[in-house]
Tab-separated table of C-alpha atoms in Angstrom:
chain	number	residue	atom	x	y	z
A	18	MET	CA	0.000	0.000	0.000
A	19	VAL	CA	2.886	2.360	0.769
A	20	GLY	CA	4.405	1.711	-2.626
A	21	LEU	CA	1.157	2.442	-4.461
A	22	ALA	CA	0.165	5.498	-2.407
A	23	SER	CA	3.569	7.226	-2.405
A	24	PRO	CA	4.582	9.655	-5.171
A	25	ASP	CA	6.888	8.461	-7.910
A	26	HIS	CA	10.654	8.753	-7.530
A	27	THR	CA	10.485	8.738	-3.730
A	28	SER	CA	12.274	6.423	-1.323
A	29	GLN	CA	8.927	5.419	0.221
A	30	LYS	CA	7.672	4.094	-3.124
A	31	VAL	CA	10.857	2.075	-3.679
A	32	TRP	CA	10.592	0.603	-0.184
A	33	GLY	CA	6.915	-0.271	-0.673
A	34	LEU	CA	7.500	-2.156	-3.912
A	35	VAL	CA	10.638	-3.993	-2.775
A	36	GLY	CA	9.342	-4.631	0.736
A	37	ALA	CA	6.112	-6.150	-0.560
A	38	ALA	CA	8.120	-8.907	-2.231
A	39	GLY	CA	10.080	-9.468	0.956
A	40	TYR	CA	6.968	-9.775	3.089
A	41	ALA	CA	5.411	-12.142	0.569
A	42	CYS	CA	8.425	-14.470	0.767
A	43	ALA	CA	8.335	-14.285	4.589
A	44	ALA	CA	4.635	-15.191	4.561
A	45	LEU	CA	5.337	-18.281	2.447
A	46	VAL	CA	8.114	-19.374	4.803
A	47	ALA	CA	5.922	-18.757	7.866
A	48	ALA	CA	3.113	-20.856	6.338
A	49	ARG	CA	5.483	-23.813	6.054
A	50	SER	CA	6.883	-23.384	9.567
A	51	SER	CA	5.519	-25.525	12.376
A	52	THR	CA	6.524	-23.024	15.069
A	53	PRO	CA	4.645	-19.724	15.431
A	54	TRP	CA	6.843	-16.648	15.381
A	55	ALA	CA	9.873	-18.673	14.317
A	56	ARG	CA	13.147	-16.974	13.517
A	57	THR	CA	13.421	-18.027	9.865
A	58	PRO	CA	10.434	-16.041	8.519
A	59	ALA	CA	11.583	-13.069	10.590
A	60	VAL	CA	15.027	-13.222	8.992
A	61	VAL	CA	13.443	-13.444	5.535
A	62	ALA	CA	11.254	-10.423	6.284
A	63	VAL	CA	14.209	-8.395	7.611
A	64	THR	CA	16.248	-9.271	4.535
A	65	GLY	CA	13.513	-8.476	2.039
A	66	ALA	CA	11.882	-5.494	3.739
A	67	ALA	CA	14.864	-3.768	5.351
A	68	ALA	CA	18.282	-4.936	4.136
A	69	VAL	CA	17.587	-5.141	0.394
A	70	PRO	CA	15.742	-1.778	0.163
A	71	LEU	CA	18.447	-0.133	2.267
A	72	LEU	CA	21.229	-1.382	0.001
A	73	TYR	CA	19.362	-0.490	-3.171
A	74	LEU	CA	18.471	3.014	-1.990
A	75	SER	CA	22.067	3.569	-0.855
A	76	VAL	CA	23.396	2.583	-4.277
A	77	ILE	CA	21.034	4.865	-6.193
A	78	GLY	CA	21.554	7.692	-3.692
A	79	ARG	CA	17.926	8.176	-2.676
A	80	ALA	CA	16.980	8.815	0.941
A	81	GLN	CA	14.562	10.605	3.199
A	82	MET	CA	15.039	14.360	3.576
A	83	GLU	CA	16.102	13.878	7.195
A	84	VAL	CA	19.411	12.353	6.085
A	85	GLY	CA	20.511	15.586	4.388
A	86	VAL	CA	19.229	17.676	7.296
A	87	VAL	CA	21.306	15.750	9.826
A	88	GLU	CA	24.420	15.802	7.643
A	89	ARG	CA	24.157	19.583	7.196
A	90	ALA	CA	23.579	19.937	10.941
A	91	ALA	CA	26.938	18.262	11.588
A	92	GLU	CA	28.644	20.680	9.196
A	93	LEU	CA	27.033	23.687	10.901
A	94	LEU	CA	27.966	22.353	14.333
A	95	PHE	CA	31.653	22.218	13.500
A	96	SER	CA	31.705	25.501	11.557
A	97	THR	CA	29.489	27.737	13.705
A	98	GLY	CA	29.153	25.952	17.047
A	99	THR	CA	25.420	25.272	16.617
A	100	PRO	CA	23.656	22.745	14.365
A	101	TYR	CA	20.888	25.243	13.466
A	102	ASN	CA	20.590	27.572	10.501
A	103	PRO	CA	20.079	31.126	11.806
A	104	ALA	CA	18.001	32.191	8.775
A	105	PRO	CA	16.014	29.196	7.506
A	106	HIS	CA	13.579	29.738	4.634
A	107	ALA	CA	12.908	26.490	2.777
A	108	VAL	CA	11.891	23.258	4.446
A	109	ARG	CA	15.342	21.772	3.928
A	110	ASP	CA	16.915	24.632	5.884
A	111	PHE	CA	15.186	23.694	9.141
A	112	ASN	CA	16.619	21.269	11.674
A	113	PRO	CA	13.801	20.297	14.085
A	114	TYR	CA	15.968	17.856	16.054
A	115	LEU	CA	17.920	18.358	19.247
A	116	PRO	CA	21.717	18.793	19.119
A	117	GLY	CA	22.597	15.135	19.708
A	118	MET	CA	21.126	14.134	16.357
A	119	ALA	CA	23.947	15.950	14.570
A	120	LEU	CA	26.380	13.270	15.764
A	121	PHE	CA	24.972	10.860	13.180
A	122	GLY	CA	26.141	13.258	10.446
A	123	ILE	CA	29.789	13.351	11.549
A	124	PRO	CA	30.860	10.338	9.403
A	125	HIS	CA	29.576	12.135	6.300
A	126	LEU	CA	31.506	15.245	7.359
A	127	LEU	CA	34.700	13.228	7.694
A	128	PHE	CA	34.476	10.848	4.732
A	129	GLY	CA	32.192	12.611	2.242
A	130	ASP	CA	29.612	11.021	-0.052
A	131	THR	CA	30.460	7.389	0.514
A	132	PRO	CA	27.628	4.893	1.114
A	133	PHE	CA	28.839	3.824	4.545
A	134	ALA	CA	29.319	7.412	5.734
A	135	SER	CA	25.663	8.315	5.160
A	136	ALA	CA	23.706	9.318	8.239
A	137	ARG	CA	21.121	6.701	7.251
A	138	VAL	CA	23.613	3.913	7.933
A	139	TRP	CA	24.449	5.337	11.338
A	140	PHE	CA	20.789	5.672	12.243
A	141	LEU	CA	20.632	1.918	11.645
A	142	VAL	CA	23.800	1.287	13.663
A	143	GLY	CA	22.464	3.299	16.587
A	144	PHE	CA	19.155	1.454	16.557
A	145	LEU	CA	20.746	-2.003	16.369
A	146	ALA	CA	23.233	-1.177	19.114
A	147	ALA	CA	20.467	0.030	21.441
A	148	VAL	CA	18.220	-2.991	20.812
A	149	ALA	CA	21.147	-5.409	21.217
A	150	GLY	CA	22.008	-3.686	24.474
A	151	ALA	CA	18.419	-4.044	25.687
A	152	VAL	CA	18.428	-7.777	24.926
A	153	GLN	CA	21.803	-8.166	26.656
A	154	VAL	CA	20.570	-6.356	29.768
A	155	LEU	CA	17.425	-8.485	30.018
A	156	THR	CA	19.075	-11.861	29.394
A	157	ARG	CA	22.185	-11.326	31.494
A	158	GLY	CA	22.377	-13.713	34.427
A	159	GLY	CA	19.076	-15.471	33.928
A	160	GLY	CA	16.574	-15.264	31.160
A	161	LEU	CA	13.727	-17.657	30.567
A	162	THR	CA	15.070	-20.117	33.109
A	163	THR	CA	17.845	-20.101	35.654
A	164	GLY	CA	21.373	-21.190	34.974
A	165	PRO	CA	23.560	-21.010	31.860
A	166	SER	CA	20.962	-22.777	29.725
A	167	GLY	CA	18.444	-20.119	30.732
A	168	THR	CA	20.815	-17.378	29.602
A	169	ALA	CA	21.290	-19.081	26.246
A	170	ARG	CA	17.547	-19.570	25.787
A	171	GLY	CA	16.861	-15.979	26.772
A	172	ALA	CA	19.472	-14.654	24.331
A	173	THR	CA	18.047	-16.829	21.544
A	174	ALA	CA	14.502	-15.643	22.224
A	175	GLY	CA	15.703	-12.041	22.454
A	176	LEU	CA	17.470	-12.293	19.098
A	177	THR	CA	14.346	-13.729	17.488
A	178	GLY	CA	12.251	-10.938	18.972
A	179	ALA	CA	14.710	-8.352	17.677
A	180	PHE	CA	14.345	-9.778	14.150
A	181	TRP	CA	10.566	-9.537	14.371
A	182	LEU	CA	10.844	-5.985	15.685
A	183	ILE	CA	12.990	-4.943	12.715
A	184	ALA	CA	10.647	-6.762	10.333
A	185	CYS	CA	7.675	-4.676	11.510
A	186	PRO	CA	6.762	-2.243	8.697
A	187	VAL	CA	6.763	0.825	10.947
A	188	VAL	CA	10.397	-0.008	11.831
A	189	ALA	CA	11.641	-1.418	8.516
A	190	LEU	CA	10.409	1.620	6.558
A	191	PRO	CA	12.371	4.331	8.448
A	192	LEU	CA	15.412	2.061	8.714
A	193	SER	CA	15.481	1.695	4.937
A	194	ILE	CA	14.744	5.252	3.853
A	195	GLY	CA	16.728	7.029	6.578
A	196	GLY	CA	14.251	8.051	9.261
A	197	VAL	CA	15.595	9.568	12.468
A	198	ASP	CA	13.146	7.856	14.828
A	199	PRO	CA	14.642	4.309	15.066
A	200	PRO	CA	17.674	5.286	17.203
A	201	VAL	CA	15.370	7.259	19.510
A	202	ILE	CA	12.951	4.377	20.078
A	203	GLY	CA	15.907	1.995	20.404
A	204	LEU	CA	17.302	4.036	23.285
A	205	LEU	CA	13.859	4.078	24.911
A	206	CYS	CA	13.796	0.269	24.722
A	207	LEU	CA	17.226	0.210	26.361
A	208	ALA	CA	16.026	2.561	29.104
A	209	LEU	CA	13.018	0.328	29.781
A	210	ALA	CA	15.326	-2.699	29.986
A	211	PHE	CA	17.485	-0.993	32.619
A	212	THR	CA	14.299	0.010	34.434
A	213	GLN	CA	13.077	-3.578	34.483
A	214	ARG	CA	16.417	-4.652	35.941
A	215	GLY	CA	16.220	-1.900	38.568
A	216	GLN	CA	19.353	-0.076	37.323
A	217	ALA	CA	18.154	3.475	37.848
A	218	GLY	CA	21.313	5.368	36.923
A	219	ARG	CA	21.782	3.550	33.631
A	220	ALA	CA	18.105	3.917	32.818
A	221	GLY	CA	18.472	7.666	33.320
A	222	LEU	CA	21.498	7.844	31.038
A	223	ALA	CA	19.708	5.874	28.296
A	224	VAL	CA	16.533	7.958	28.361
A	225	GLY	CA	18.628	11.123	28.640
A	226	ALA	CA	20.559	10.122	25.507
A	227	ALA	CA	17.242	9.619	23.699
A	228	ALA	CA	16.022	13.032	24.887
A	229	VAL	CA	19.168	14.633	23.477
A	230	LEU	CA	18.195	13.395	19.997
A	231	LYS	CA	14.541	14.423	19.661
A	232	TRP	CA	11.703	15.995	21.641
A	233	THR	CA	9.595	12.861	21.289
A	234	ALA	CA	11.764	11.106	23.886
A	235	CYS	CA	11.386	13.758	26.586
A	236	PRO	CA	8.001	12.489	27.921
A	237	ALA	CA	9.704	9.198	28.749
A	238	ILE	CA	11.738	10.821	31.547
A	239	PRO	CA	8.872	11.415	34.046
A	240	VAL	CA	7.284	8.061	33.180
A	241	ILE	CA	10.461	6.072	33.914
A	242	VAL	CA	11.137	8.136	37.036
A	243	ALA	CA	7.605	7.369	38.268
A	244	VAL	CA	7.908	3.606	37.845
A	245	LEU	CA	11.329	3.608	39.519
A	246	ALA	CA	9.921	5.595	42.447
A	247	VAL	CA	7.334	2.847	43.007
A	248	ARG	CA	9.715	-0.060	42.548
A	249	GLY	CA	12.959	1.276	43.972
A	250	GLY	CA	12.064	4.218	46.188
A	251	ARG	CA	12.952	7.881	46.107
A	252	ARG	CA	16.685	7.310	45.860
A	253	ALA	CA	16.348	5.283	42.652
A	254	ALA	CA	13.975	7.852	41.177
A	255	PHE	CA	16.375	10.666	42.034
A	256	ARG	CA	19.335	8.870	40.445
A	257	CYS	CA	17.382	8.328	37.239
A	258	ALA	CA	16.082	11.892	37.069
A	259	ALA	CA	19.494	13.398	37.837
A	260	ALA	CA	21.216	11.321	35.145
A	261	ALA	CA	18.570	11.977	32.480
A	262	ILE	CA	18.044	15.684	33.106
A	263	GLY	CA	21.731	16.336	33.693
A	264	LEU	CA	22.737	14.716	30.402
A	265	ALA	CA	20.000	16.535	28.475
A	266	VAL	CA	20.872	19.915	29.968
A	267	LEU	CA	24.594	19.488	29.295
A	268	ALA	CA	23.951	18.609	25.648
A	269	ILE	CA	21.169	21.075	24.792
A	270	THR	CA	22.150	24.214	26.721
A	271	PRO	CA	25.314	25.110	24.738
A	272	ALA	CA	23.508	24.917	21.378
A	273	ALA	CA	20.610	26.957	22.748
A	274	LEU	CA	22.932	29.669	24.125
A	275	VAL	CA	25.123	30.018	21.031
A	276	ASP	CA	22.150	31.183	18.943
A	277	THR	CA	18.914	31.278	20.905
A	278	SER	CA	16.876	32.630	18.011
A	279	ALA	CA	17.993	29.858	15.652
A	280	PHE	CA	17.278	27.238	18.305
A	281	TYR	CA	13.792	28.619	18.908
A	282	GLN	CA	12.914	28.798	15.215
A	283	ASN	CA	14.169	25.326	14.368
A	284	VAL	CA	13.367	23.274	17.442
A	285	VAL	CA	10.225	24.911	18.871
A	286	LEU	CA	8.246	26.803	16.237
A	287	TYR	CA	8.866	24.644	13.185
A	288	PRO	CA	7.979	21.205	14.699
A	289	LEU	CA	4.748	22.639	16.135
A	290	GLY	CA	3.783	24.183	12.819
A	291	LEU	CA	3.819	27.674	14.356
A	292	GLY	CA	6.533	29.184	12.178
A	293	PRO	CA	6.191	31.073	8.890
A	294	THR	CA	7.293	28.005	6.930
A	295	ALA	CA	4.921	25.056	6.991
A	296	SER	CA	6.441	21.770	8.111
A	297	SER	CA	6.550	18.932	5.618
A	298	ALA	CA	5.387	16.572	8.401
A	299	GLN	CA	1.662	16.782	7.773
A	300	SER	CA	-0.934	14.011	7.933
A	301	PRO	CA	-4.737	14.165	8.028
A	302	LEU	CA	-4.871	13.627	11.779
A	303	LEU	CA	-6.944	15.558	14.312
A	304	GLY	CA	-4.446	18.355	14.887
A	305	HIS	CA	-4.012	19.058	11.188
A	306	LEU	CA	-7.781	19.074	10.669
A	307	ILE	CA	-8.268	21.498	13.571
A	308	VAL	CA	-5.793	23.920	12.017
A	309	LEU	CA	-7.578	23.723	8.666
A	310	LEU	CA	-11.162	23.974	9.904
A	311	LEU	CA	-11.153	26.124	13.052
A	312	PRO	CA	-10.154	29.760	13.527
A	313	HIS	CA	-6.987	30.086	15.610
A	314	GLY	CA	-6.511	26.368	15.054
A	315	LYS	CA	-2.805	26.412	15.965
A	316	ALA	CA	-3.575	27.914	19.367
A	317	VAL	CA	-6.293	25.320	19.907
A	318	THR	CA	-3.987	22.418	19.111
A	319	THR	CA	-1.247	23.843	21.324
A	320	ALA	CA	-3.708	24.124	24.232
A	321	LEU	CA	-4.963	20.582	23.659
A	322	ILE	CA	-1.416	19.193	23.650
A	323	ALA	CA	-0.679	21.041	26.896
A	324	LEU	CA	-3.867	19.690	28.500
A	325	SER	CA	-3.058	16.119	27.448
A	326	ALA	CA	0.457	16.471	28.875
A	327	VAL	CA	-0.963	17.721	32.176
A	328	GLY	CA	-3.444	14.841	32.253
A	329	VAL	CA	-0.800	12.175	31.666
A	330	GLY	CA	1.475	13.848	34.229
A	331	ALA	CA	-1.319	13.887	36.807
A	332	SER	CA	-1.951	10.196	36.197
A	333	LEU	CA	1.691	9.492	37.102
A	334	LEU	CA	1.082	11.074	40.503
A	335	VAL	CA	-2.369	9.647	41.179
A	336	ARG	CA	-1.751	6.150	39.846
A	337	PRO	CA	1.923	5.631	38.979
A	338	PRO	CA	2.825	2.606	36.838
A	339	ARG	CA	4.217	-0.341	38.771
A	340	THR	CA	5.731	-2.367	35.909
A	341	THR	CA	7.725	-1.537	32.816
A	342	VAL	CA	4.806	-2.732	30.668
A	343	ALA	CA	2.464	-0.298	32.407
A	344	ALA	CA	5.058	2.475	32.085
A	345	ALA	CA	5.441	1.806	28.350
A	346	ASP	CA	1.656	1.846	27.936
A	347	ARG	CA	1.411	5.187	29.740
A	348	LEU	CA	4.163	6.636	27.570
A	349	ALA	CA	2.518	5.265	24.411
A	350	LEU	CA	-0.760	6.927	25.421
A	351	GLY	CA	0.910	10.294	25.919
A	352	LEU	CA	2.735	10.088	22.589
A	353	LEU	CA	-0.436	9.006	20.789
A	354	LEU	CA	-2.231	12.100	22.081
A	355	ALA	CA	0.668	14.339	21.060
A	356	ILE	CA	0.876	12.774	17.596
A	357	ALA	CA	-2.856	13.020	17.001
A	358	LEU	CA	-3.145	16.616	18.223
A	359	SER	CA	0.007	18.047	16.691
A	360	PRO	CA	-0.620	20.134	13.552
A	361	ALA	CA	2.682	18.928	12.046
A	362	THR	CA	3.001	15.176	12.339
A	363	ARG	CA	3.471	12.044	10.254
A	364	ILE	CA	1.856	8.645	10.208
A	365	GLY	CA	5.416	7.323	10.504
A	366	TYR	CA	5.497	8.532	14.102
A	367	ALA	CA	3.383	5.462	14.857
A	368	ILE	CA	6.692	3.672	15.404
A	369	TYR	CA	6.676	5.024	18.973
A	370	PRO	CA	3.336	3.740	20.317
A	371	ILE	CA	3.509	0.456	18.375
A	372	VAL	CA	6.993	-0.457	19.614
A	373	LEU	CA	6.222	0.723	23.144
A	374	ILE	CA	3.123	-1.461	23.298
A	375	VAL	CA	4.581	-4.609	21.706
A	376	TRP	CA	8.259	-4.775	22.658
A	377	PRO	CA	7.988	-4.506	26.498
A	378	ARG	CA	5.391	-7.300	26.535
A	379	PHE	CA	7.798	-9.543	24.693
A	380	THR	CA	10.823	-8.645	26.799
A	381	ALA	CA	8.861	-9.219	30.018
A	382	ARG	CA	9.385	-12.931	29.337
A	383	LEU	CA	13.151	-12.563	29.008
A	384	SER	CA	13.786	-11.435	32.545
A	385	ALA	CA	11.808	-11.608	35.747
A	386	ASP	CA	11.154	-8.359	37.571
A	387	PRO	CA	13.422	-7.550	40.508
A	388	LEU	CA	12.577	-9.263	43.780
A	389	PRO	CA	9.861	-7.684	45.935
A	390	PRO	CA	10.807	-5.924	49.177
A	391	ALA	CA	12.175	-8.135	51.914
A	392	ILE	CA	9.600	-9.858	54.103
A	393	PRO	CA	9.776	-8.807	57.770
A	394	ARG	CA	11.793	-11.244	59.838
A	395	ALA	CA	8.908	-12.091	62.173
A	396	ASN	CA	6.755	-13.226	59.253
A	397	ARG	CA	9.303	-15.377	57.452
A	398	HIS	CA	8.824	-19.138	57.355
A	399	THR	CA	10.587	-21.985	55.731
A	400	THR	CA	9.284	-23.381	52.479
A	401	GLY	CA	7.251	-26.508	52.937
A	402	GLY	CA	7.563	-26.537	56.743
A	403	PRO	CA	5.634	-25.189	59.711
A	404	ARG	CA	5.668	-21.448	60.352
A	405	GLN	CA	8.321	-20.392	62.872
A	406	THR	CA	7.251	-17.700	65.290
A	407	ALA	CA	9.536	-15.188	66.923
A	408	CYS	CA	8.853	-16.631	70.442
A	409	ALA	CA	9.247	-20.312	69.641
A	410	PRO	CA	12.423	-21.864	71.066
A	411	PRO	CA	14.916	-23.196	68.562
A	412	PRO	CA	14.516	-26.928	67.870
A	413	GLN	CA	16.837	-29.174	69.875
A	414	PRO	CA	19.039	-31.646	67.990
A	415	ALA	CA	18.115	-35.300	68.318
A	416	PRO	CA	20.479	-37.423	70.398
A	417	CYS	CA	23.026	-39.349	68.387
A	418	PRO	CA	22.434	-43.111	68.488
A	419	ARG	CA	26.142	-43.735	68.970
A	420	THR	CA	26.568	-41.401	71.944
A	421	GLY	CA	23.872	-42.291	74.459
A	422	PRO	CA	24.110	-42.050	78.286
A	423	ARG	CA	27.012	-43.745	79.995
A	424	PRO	CA	26.380	-47.336	81.135
A	425	ALA	CA	25.487	-47.737	84.810
A	426	THR	CA	27.828	-49.715	87.117
A	427	ILE	CA	26.215	-52.200	89.575
A	428	PRO	CA	28.330	-52.865	92.692
A	429	ALA	CA	29.034	-56.507	93.504
A	430	ALA	CA	28.025	-58.134	96.732
A	431	ASP	CA	31.654	-58.388	97.905
A	432	GLY	CA	32.241	-54.676	97.490
A	433	SER	CA	34.176	-54.921	94.251
A	434	ALA	CA	33.601	-52.625	91.313
A	435	GLY	CA	30.924	-54.917	89.986
A	436	THR	CA	29.800	-55.357	86.410
A	437	THR	CA	28.606	-52.946	83.835
A	438	LYS	CA	24.945	-53.073	82.886
A	439	PRO	CA	24.302	-52.406	79.216
A	440	THR	CA	21.985	-49.532	78.504
A	441	ARG	CA	19.554	-48.845	75.681
A	442	TYR	CA	22.152	-47.412	73.282
A	443	SER	CA	25.211	-49.412	72.334
A	444	GLU	CA	28.556	-47.827	71.624
A	445	GLN	CA	29.397	-50.526	69.098
A	446	PRO	CA	29.668	-49.077	65.593
A	447	THR	CA	26.892	-50.036	63.250
A	448	SER	CA	27.600	-51.348	59.815
């Protein structure tokens, strides 16, 4: 459908036509497989719907507009100290991403127009590295079962799940054409994996790194902090918040101070559709329709987005999520509201809610949640035995059959020492 609906000579059309063949081959392989969700059809789908289109588009030099934007941002960063054009006019002049996204354009700055220096390739590398890290975190020291075999089974299941994740059309499409969202959602998956393991500091660094790339990752910070506050206490929540906010502030503040006007035009006004130049990210969703049909539609959509953010934030205080699955669902809900109400959005942003709903449910099987709080000592009892109370005396050891009481001596009638009377327990060794 993407191939037929997209305009000619676009990367989306090429992906749709090539990917359709890949998905058809994967469907044939899956029909012949006796195991549901097996790895082989996933590998076929990844090859046909992601790898082949990516290679073909790289050879013919066709990519999404975001690739050129990020590569020019890297050039501006090294030449002017900020990745933002101070006087943008055309759509290609705007850089709506946060400063960290310019790092993916550094290889192109260093090595020029070579296929492997394209920012599109490094978007893919960043996504794969983040997902591989999430699987490693969840399967380390356990997995589906305990012991080394459990680790191996967990890693195998995690690898299969990663293949199916990449094969999903909302992921395969941006990976092939050069979308900027895959590395962001990959880092969010890594942050959720650290959260599930109870590693608050690392979770904060992962979600902070995602927030340095794009605004869409920023709502994940309060959600992850909320679930860590429930599971690990205030100290864990503080460590996560300090790491995430500290990293984001250190990365964003310099670029915002070098040229505040350029930062405001590119990162705030343009993504919200409030600038003089209309964003190319437009889809017939609710926010876009409000702008078209209602007077002062941009102000209405901005107010609705603010109200939805306040509502989701209040829900974190009233009923905070207690599991990573619940946290991912809450984050997906907030992003869905923002995507639907934003006047400048794309259907491709569906990668966020879809991955956040599906991936944590799969990874919940790879690693058990951290242990619950310790049971008070007075209430502990041994497994399979009677409950021990705090006042009960400790059980006395049974007498050893080889060390009974000493034999009694019976005096003889003549006053001699007499004979020894055997007692119940014998000191003779038993065979």
